[in-house]
PDB file of N, CA, C and O in Angstrom:
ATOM      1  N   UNK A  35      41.516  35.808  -7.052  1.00 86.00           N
ATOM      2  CA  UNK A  35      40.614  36.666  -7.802  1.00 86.00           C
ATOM      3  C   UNK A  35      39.247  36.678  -7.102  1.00 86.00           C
ATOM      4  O   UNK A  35      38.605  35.677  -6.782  1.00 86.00           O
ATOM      5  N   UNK A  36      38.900  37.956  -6.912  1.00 89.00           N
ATOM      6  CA  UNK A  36      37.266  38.059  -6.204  1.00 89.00           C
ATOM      7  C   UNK A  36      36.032  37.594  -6.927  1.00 89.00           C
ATOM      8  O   UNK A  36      36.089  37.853  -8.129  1.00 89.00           O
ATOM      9  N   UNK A  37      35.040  37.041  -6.580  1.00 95.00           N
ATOM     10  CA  UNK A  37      33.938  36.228  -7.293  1.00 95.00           C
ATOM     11  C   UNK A  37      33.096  37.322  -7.861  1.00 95.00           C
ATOM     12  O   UNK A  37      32.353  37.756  -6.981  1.00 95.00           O
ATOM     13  N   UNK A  38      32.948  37.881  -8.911  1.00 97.00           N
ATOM     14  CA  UNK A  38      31.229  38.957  -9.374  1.00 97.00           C
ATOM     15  C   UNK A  38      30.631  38.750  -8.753  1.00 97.00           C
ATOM     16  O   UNK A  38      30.460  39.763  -8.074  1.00 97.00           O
ATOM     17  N   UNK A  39      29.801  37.652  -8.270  1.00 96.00           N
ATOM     18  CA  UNK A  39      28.583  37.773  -7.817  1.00 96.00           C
ATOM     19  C   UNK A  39      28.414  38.101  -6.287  1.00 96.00           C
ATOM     20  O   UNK A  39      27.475  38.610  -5.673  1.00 96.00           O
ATOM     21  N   UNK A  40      29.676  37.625  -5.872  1.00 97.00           N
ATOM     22  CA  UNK A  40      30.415  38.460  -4.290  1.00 97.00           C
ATOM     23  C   UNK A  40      30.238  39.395  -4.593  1.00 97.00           C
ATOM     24  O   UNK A  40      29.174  39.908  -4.244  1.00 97.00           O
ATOM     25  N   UNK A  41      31.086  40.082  -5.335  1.00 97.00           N
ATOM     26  CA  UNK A  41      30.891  41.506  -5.379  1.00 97.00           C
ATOM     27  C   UNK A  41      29.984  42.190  -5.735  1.00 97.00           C
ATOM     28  O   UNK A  41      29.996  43.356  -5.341  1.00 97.00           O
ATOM     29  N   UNK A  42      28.962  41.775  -6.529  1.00 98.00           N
ATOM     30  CA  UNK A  42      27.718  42.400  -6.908  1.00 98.00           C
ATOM     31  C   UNK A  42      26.788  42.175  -5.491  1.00 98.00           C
ATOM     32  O   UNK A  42      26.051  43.098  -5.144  1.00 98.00           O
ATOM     33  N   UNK A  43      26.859  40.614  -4.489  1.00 98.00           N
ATOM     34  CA  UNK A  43      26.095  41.048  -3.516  1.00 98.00           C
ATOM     35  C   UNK A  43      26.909  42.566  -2.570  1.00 98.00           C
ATOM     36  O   UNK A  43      26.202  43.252  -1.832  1.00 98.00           O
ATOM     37  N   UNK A  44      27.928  42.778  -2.698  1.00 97.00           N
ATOM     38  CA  UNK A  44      28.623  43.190  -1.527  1.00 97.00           C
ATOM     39  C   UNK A  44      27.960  45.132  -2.219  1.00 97.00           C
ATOM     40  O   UNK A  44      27.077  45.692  -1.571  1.00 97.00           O
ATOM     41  N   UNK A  45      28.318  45.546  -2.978  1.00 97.00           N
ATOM     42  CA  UNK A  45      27.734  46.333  -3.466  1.00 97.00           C
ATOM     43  C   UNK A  45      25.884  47.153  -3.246  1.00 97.00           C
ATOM     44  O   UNK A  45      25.470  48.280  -2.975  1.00 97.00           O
ATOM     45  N   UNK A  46      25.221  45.739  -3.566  1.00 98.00           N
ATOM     46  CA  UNK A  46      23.866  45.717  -3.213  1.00 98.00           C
ATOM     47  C   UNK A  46      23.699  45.945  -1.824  1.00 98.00           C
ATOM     48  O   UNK A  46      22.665  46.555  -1.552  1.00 98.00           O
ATOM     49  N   UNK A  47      24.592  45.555  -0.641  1.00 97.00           N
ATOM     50  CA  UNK A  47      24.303  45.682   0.509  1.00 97.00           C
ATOM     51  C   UNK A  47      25.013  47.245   1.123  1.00 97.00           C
ATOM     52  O   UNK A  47      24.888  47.846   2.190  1.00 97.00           O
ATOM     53  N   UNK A  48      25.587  47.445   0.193  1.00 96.00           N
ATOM     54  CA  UNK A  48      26.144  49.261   0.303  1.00 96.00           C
ATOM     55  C   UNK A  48      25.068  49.952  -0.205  1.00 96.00           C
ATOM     56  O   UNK A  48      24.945  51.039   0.360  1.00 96.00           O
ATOM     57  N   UNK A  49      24.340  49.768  -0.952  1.00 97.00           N
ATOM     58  CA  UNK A  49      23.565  50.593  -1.349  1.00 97.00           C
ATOM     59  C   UNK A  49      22.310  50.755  -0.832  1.00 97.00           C
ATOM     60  O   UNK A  49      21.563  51.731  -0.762  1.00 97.00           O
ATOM     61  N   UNK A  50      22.193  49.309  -0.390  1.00 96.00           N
ATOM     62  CA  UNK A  50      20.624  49.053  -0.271  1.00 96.00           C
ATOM     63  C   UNK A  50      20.436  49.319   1.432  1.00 96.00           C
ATOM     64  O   UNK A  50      19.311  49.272   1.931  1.00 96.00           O
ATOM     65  N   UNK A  51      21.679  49.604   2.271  1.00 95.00           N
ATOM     66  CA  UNK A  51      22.013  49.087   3.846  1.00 95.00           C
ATOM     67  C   UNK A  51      20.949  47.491   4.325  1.00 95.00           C
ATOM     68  O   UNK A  51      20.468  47.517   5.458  1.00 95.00           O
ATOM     69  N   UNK A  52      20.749  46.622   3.720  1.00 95.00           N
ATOM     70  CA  UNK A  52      20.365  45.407   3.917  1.00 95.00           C
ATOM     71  C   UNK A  52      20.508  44.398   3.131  1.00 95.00           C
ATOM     72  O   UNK A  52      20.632  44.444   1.908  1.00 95.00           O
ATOM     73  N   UNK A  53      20.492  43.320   3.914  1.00 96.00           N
ATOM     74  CA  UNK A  53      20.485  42.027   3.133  1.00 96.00           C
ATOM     75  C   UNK A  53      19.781  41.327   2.281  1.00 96.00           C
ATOM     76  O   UNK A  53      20.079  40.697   1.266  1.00 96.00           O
ATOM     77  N   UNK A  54      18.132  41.665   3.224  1.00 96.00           N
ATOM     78  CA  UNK A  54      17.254  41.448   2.445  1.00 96.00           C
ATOM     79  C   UNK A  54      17.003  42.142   1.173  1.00 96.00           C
ATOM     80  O   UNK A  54      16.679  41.508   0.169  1.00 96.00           O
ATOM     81  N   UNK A  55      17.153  43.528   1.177  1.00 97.00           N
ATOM     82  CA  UNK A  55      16.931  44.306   0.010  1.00 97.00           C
ATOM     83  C   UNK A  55      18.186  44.128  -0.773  1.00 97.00           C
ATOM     84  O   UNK A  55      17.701  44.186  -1.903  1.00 97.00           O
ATOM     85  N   UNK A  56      19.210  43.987  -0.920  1.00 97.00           N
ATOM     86  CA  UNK A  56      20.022  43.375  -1.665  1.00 97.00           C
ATOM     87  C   UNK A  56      19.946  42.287  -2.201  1.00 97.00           C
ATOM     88  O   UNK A  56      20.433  42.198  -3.328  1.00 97.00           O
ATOM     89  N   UNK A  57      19.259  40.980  -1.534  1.00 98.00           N
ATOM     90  CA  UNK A  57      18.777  39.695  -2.316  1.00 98.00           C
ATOM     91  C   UNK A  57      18.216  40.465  -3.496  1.00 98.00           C
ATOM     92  O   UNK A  57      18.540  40.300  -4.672  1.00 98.00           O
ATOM     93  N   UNK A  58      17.161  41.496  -2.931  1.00 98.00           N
ATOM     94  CA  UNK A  58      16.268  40.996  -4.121  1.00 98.00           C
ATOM     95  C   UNK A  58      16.732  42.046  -5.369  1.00 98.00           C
ATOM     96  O   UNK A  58      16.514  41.654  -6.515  1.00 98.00           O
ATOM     97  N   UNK A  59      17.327  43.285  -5.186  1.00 98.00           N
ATOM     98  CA  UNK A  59      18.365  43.504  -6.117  1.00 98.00           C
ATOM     99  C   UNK A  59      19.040  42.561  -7.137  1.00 98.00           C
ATOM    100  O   UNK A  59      18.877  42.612  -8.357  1.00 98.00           O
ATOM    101  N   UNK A  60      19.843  41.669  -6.439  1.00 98.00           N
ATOM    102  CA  UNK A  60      20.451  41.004  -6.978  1.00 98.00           C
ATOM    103  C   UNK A  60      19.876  39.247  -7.437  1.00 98.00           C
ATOM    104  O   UNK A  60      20.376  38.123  -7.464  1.00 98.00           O
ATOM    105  N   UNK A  61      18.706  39.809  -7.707  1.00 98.00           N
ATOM    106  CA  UNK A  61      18.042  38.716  -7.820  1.00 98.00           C
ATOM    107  C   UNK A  61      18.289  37.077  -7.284  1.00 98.00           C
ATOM    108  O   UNK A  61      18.088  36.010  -7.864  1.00 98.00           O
ATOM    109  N   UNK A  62      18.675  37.308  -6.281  1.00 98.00           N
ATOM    110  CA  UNK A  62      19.038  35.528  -5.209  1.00 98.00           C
ATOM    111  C   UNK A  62      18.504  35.486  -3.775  1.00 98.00           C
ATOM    112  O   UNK A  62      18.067  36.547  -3.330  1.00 98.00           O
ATOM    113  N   UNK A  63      18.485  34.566  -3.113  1.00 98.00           N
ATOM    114  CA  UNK A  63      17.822  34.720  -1.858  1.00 98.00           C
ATOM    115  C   UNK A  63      18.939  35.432  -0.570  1.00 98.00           C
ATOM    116  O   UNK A  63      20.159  35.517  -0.707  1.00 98.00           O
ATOM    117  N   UNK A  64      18.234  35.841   0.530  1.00 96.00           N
ATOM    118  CA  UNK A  64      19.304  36.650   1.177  1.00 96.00           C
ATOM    119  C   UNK A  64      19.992  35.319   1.967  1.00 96.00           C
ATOM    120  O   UNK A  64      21.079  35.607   2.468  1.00 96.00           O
ATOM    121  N   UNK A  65      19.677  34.281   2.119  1.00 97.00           N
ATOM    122  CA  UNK A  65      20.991  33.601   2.558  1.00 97.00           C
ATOM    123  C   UNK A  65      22.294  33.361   1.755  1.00 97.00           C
ATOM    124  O   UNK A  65      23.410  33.149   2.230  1.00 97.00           O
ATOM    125  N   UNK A  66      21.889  33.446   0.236  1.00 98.00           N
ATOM    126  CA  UNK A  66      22.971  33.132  -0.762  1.00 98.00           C
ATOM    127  C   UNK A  66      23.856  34.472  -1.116  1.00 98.00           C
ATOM    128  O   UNK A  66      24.986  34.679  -1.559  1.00 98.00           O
ATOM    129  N   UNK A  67      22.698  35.302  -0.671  1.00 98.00           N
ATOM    130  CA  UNK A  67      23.676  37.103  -0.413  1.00 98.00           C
ATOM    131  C   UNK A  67      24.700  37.044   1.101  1.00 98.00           C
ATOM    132  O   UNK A  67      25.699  37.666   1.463  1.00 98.00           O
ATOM    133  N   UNK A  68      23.987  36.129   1.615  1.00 97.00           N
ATOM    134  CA  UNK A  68      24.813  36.378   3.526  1.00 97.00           C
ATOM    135  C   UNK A  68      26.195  35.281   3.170  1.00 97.00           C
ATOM    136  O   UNK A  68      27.173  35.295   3.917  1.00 97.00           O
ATOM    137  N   UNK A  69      26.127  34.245   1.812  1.00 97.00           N
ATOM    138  CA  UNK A  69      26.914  33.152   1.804  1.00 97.00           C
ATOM    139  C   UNK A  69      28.161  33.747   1.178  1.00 97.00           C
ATOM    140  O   UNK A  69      29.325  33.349   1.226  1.00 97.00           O
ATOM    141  N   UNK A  70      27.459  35.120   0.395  1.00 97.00           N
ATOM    142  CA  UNK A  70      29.324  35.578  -0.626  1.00 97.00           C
ATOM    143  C   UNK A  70      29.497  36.374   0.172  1.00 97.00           C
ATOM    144  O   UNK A  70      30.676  36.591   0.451  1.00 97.00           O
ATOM    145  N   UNK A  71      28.483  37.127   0.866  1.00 97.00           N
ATOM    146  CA  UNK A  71      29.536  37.796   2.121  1.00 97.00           C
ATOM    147  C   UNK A  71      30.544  37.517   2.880  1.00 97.00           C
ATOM    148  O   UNK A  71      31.541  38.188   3.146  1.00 97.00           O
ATOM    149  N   UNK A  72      30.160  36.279   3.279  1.00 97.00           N
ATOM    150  CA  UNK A  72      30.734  35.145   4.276  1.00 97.00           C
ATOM    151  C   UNK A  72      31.884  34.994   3.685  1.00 97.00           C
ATOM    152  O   UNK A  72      32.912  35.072   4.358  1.00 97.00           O
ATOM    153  N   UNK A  73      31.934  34.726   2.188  1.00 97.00           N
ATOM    154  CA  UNK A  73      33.299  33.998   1.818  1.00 97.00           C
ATOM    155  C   UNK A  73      34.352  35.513   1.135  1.00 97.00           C
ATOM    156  O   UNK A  73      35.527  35.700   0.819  1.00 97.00           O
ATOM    157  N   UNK A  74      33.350  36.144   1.169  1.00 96.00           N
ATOM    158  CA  UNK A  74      34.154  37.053   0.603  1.00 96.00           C
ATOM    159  C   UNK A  74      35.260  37.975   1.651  1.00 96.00           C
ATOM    160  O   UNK A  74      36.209  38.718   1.402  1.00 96.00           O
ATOM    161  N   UNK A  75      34.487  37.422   3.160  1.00 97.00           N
ATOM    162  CA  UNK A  75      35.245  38.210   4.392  1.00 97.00           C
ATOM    163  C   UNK A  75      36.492  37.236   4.703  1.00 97.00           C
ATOM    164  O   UNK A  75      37.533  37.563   5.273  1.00 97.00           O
ATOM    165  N   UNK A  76      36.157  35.985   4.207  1.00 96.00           N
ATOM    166  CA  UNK A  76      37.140  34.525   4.173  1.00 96.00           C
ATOM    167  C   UNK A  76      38.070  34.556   3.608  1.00 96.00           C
ATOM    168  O   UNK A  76      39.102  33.934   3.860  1.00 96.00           O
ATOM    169  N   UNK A  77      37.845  35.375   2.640  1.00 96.00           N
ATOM    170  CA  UNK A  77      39.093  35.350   1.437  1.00 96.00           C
ATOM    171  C   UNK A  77      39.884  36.788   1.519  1.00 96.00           C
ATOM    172  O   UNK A  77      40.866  37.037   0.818  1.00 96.00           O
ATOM    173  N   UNK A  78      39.349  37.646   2.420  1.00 96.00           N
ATOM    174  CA  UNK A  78      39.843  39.020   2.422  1.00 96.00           C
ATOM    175  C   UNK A  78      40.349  38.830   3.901  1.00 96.00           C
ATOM    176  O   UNK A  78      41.171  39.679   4.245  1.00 96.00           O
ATOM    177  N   UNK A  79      40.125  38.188   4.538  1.00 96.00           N
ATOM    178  CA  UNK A  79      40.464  38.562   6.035  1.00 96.00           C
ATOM    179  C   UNK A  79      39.942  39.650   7.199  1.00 96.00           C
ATOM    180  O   UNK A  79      40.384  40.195   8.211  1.00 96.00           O
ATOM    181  N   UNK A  80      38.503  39.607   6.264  1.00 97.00           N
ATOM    182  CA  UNK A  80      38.672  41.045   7.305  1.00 97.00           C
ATOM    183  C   UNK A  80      36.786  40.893   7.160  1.00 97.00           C
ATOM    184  O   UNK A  80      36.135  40.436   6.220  1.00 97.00           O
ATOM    185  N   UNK A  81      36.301  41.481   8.497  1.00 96.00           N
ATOM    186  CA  UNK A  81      34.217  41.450   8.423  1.00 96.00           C
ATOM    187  C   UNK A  81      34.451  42.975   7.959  1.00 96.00           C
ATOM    188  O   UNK A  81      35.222  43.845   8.365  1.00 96.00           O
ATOM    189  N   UNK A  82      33.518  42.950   6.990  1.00 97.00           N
ATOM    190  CA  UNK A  82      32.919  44.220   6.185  1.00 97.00           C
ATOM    191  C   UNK A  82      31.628  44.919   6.461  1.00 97.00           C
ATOM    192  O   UNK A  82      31.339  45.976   5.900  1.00 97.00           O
ATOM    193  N   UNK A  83      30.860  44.330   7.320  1.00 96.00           N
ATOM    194  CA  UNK A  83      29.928  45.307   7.857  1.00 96.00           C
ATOM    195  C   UNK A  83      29.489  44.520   9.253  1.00 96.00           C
ATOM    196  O   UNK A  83      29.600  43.348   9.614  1.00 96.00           O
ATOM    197  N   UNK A  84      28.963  45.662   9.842  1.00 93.00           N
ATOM    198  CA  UNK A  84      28.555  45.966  11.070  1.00 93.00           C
ATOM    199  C   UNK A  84      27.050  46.097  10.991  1.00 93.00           C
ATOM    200  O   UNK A  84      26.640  46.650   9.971  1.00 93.00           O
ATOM    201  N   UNK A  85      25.883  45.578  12.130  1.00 89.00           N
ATOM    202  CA  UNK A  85      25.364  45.552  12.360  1.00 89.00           C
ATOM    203  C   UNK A  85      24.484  47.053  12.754  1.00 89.00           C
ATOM    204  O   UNK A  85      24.815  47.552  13.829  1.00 89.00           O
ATOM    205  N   UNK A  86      23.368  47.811  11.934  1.00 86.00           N
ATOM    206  CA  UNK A  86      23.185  49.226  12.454  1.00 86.00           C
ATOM    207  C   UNK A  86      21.169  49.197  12.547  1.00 86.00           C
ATOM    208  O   UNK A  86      20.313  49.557  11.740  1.00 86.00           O
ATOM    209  N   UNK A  87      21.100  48.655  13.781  1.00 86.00           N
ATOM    210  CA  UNK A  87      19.683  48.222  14.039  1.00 86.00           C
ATOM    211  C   UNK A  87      19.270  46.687  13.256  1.00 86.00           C
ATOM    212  O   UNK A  87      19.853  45.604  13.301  1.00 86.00           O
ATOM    213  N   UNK A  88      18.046  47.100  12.555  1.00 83.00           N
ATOM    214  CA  UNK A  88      17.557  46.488  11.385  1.00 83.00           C
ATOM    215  C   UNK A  88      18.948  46.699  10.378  1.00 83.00           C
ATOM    216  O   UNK A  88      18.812  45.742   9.615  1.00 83.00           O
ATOM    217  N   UNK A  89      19.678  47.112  10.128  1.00 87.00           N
ATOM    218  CA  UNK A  89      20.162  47.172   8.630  1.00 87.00           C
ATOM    219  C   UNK A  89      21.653  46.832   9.029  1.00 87.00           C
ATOM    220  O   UNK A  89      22.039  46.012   9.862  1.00 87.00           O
ATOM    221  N   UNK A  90      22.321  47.593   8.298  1.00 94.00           N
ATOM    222  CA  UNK A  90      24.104  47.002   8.043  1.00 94.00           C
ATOM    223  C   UNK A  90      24.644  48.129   7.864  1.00 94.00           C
ATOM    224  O   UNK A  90      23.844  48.978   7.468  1.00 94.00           O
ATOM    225  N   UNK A  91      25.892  48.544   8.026  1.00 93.00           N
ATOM    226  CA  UNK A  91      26.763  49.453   7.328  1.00 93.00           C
ATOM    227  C   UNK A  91      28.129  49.017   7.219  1.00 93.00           C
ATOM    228  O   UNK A  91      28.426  47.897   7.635  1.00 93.00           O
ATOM    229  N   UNK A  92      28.653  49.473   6.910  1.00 95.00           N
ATOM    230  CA  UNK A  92      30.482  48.932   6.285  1.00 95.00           C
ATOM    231  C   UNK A  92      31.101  49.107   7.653  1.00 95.00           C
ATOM    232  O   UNK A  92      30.897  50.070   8.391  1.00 95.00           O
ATOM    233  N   UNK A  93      31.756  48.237   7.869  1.00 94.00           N
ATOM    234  CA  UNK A  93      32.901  48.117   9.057  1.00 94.00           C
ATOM    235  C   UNK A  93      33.749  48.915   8.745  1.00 94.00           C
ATOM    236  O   UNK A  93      33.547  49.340   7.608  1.00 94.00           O
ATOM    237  N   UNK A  94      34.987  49.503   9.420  1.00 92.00           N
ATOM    238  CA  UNK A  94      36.176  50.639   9.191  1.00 92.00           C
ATOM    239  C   UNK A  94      36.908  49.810   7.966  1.00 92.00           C
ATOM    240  O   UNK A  94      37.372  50.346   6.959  1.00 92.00           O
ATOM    241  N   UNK A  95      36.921  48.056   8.321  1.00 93.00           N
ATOM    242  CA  UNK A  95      37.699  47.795   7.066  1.00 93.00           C
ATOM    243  C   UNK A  95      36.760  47.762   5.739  1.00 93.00           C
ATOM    244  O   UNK A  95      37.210  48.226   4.691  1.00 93.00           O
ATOM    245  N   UNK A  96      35.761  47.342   5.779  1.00 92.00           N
ATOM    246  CA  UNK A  96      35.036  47.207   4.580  1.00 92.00           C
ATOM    247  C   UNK A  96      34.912  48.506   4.256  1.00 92.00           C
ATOM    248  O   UNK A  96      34.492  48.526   3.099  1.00 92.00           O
ATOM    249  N   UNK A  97      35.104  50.003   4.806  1.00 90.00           N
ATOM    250  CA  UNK A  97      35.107  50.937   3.606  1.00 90.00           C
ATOM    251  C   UNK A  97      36.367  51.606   3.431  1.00 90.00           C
ATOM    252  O   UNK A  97      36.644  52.804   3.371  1.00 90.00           O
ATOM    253  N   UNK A  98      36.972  50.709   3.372  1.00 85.00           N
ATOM    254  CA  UNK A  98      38.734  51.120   2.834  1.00 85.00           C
ATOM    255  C   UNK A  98      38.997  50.899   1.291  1.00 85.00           C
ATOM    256  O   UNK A  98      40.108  51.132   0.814  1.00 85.00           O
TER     257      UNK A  98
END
């Protein structure tokens, strides 16, 4: 079963295209946003975003 708060960071970082601005969305610090990312790519098998300058966007698998 996927964690909420994984998914609420993973969300925040779709919307927001960053990490930092997703912390603060989601009211936590952006390492604890970079930590459910982390586990959430752990538990899915697969990296969900890509690097786009400064910001992020969804990898081919993360927007499936």
């Amino acid at each position: 079963m996927l964690d909420n708060d994984q998914l609420r960071s993973f969300v925040a970082i779709v919307d927001t295209g960053s990490f930092t601005k997703a912390a603060e969305r989601v009211n936590k610090t952006q390492s604890a946003v970079s930590m459910h990312v982390r586990r959430l790519e752990e538990q899915l098998g697969v990296s969900l975003f890509q690097k786009n300058g400064r910001g992020v966007r969804l990898s081919e698998d993360g927007d499936k």
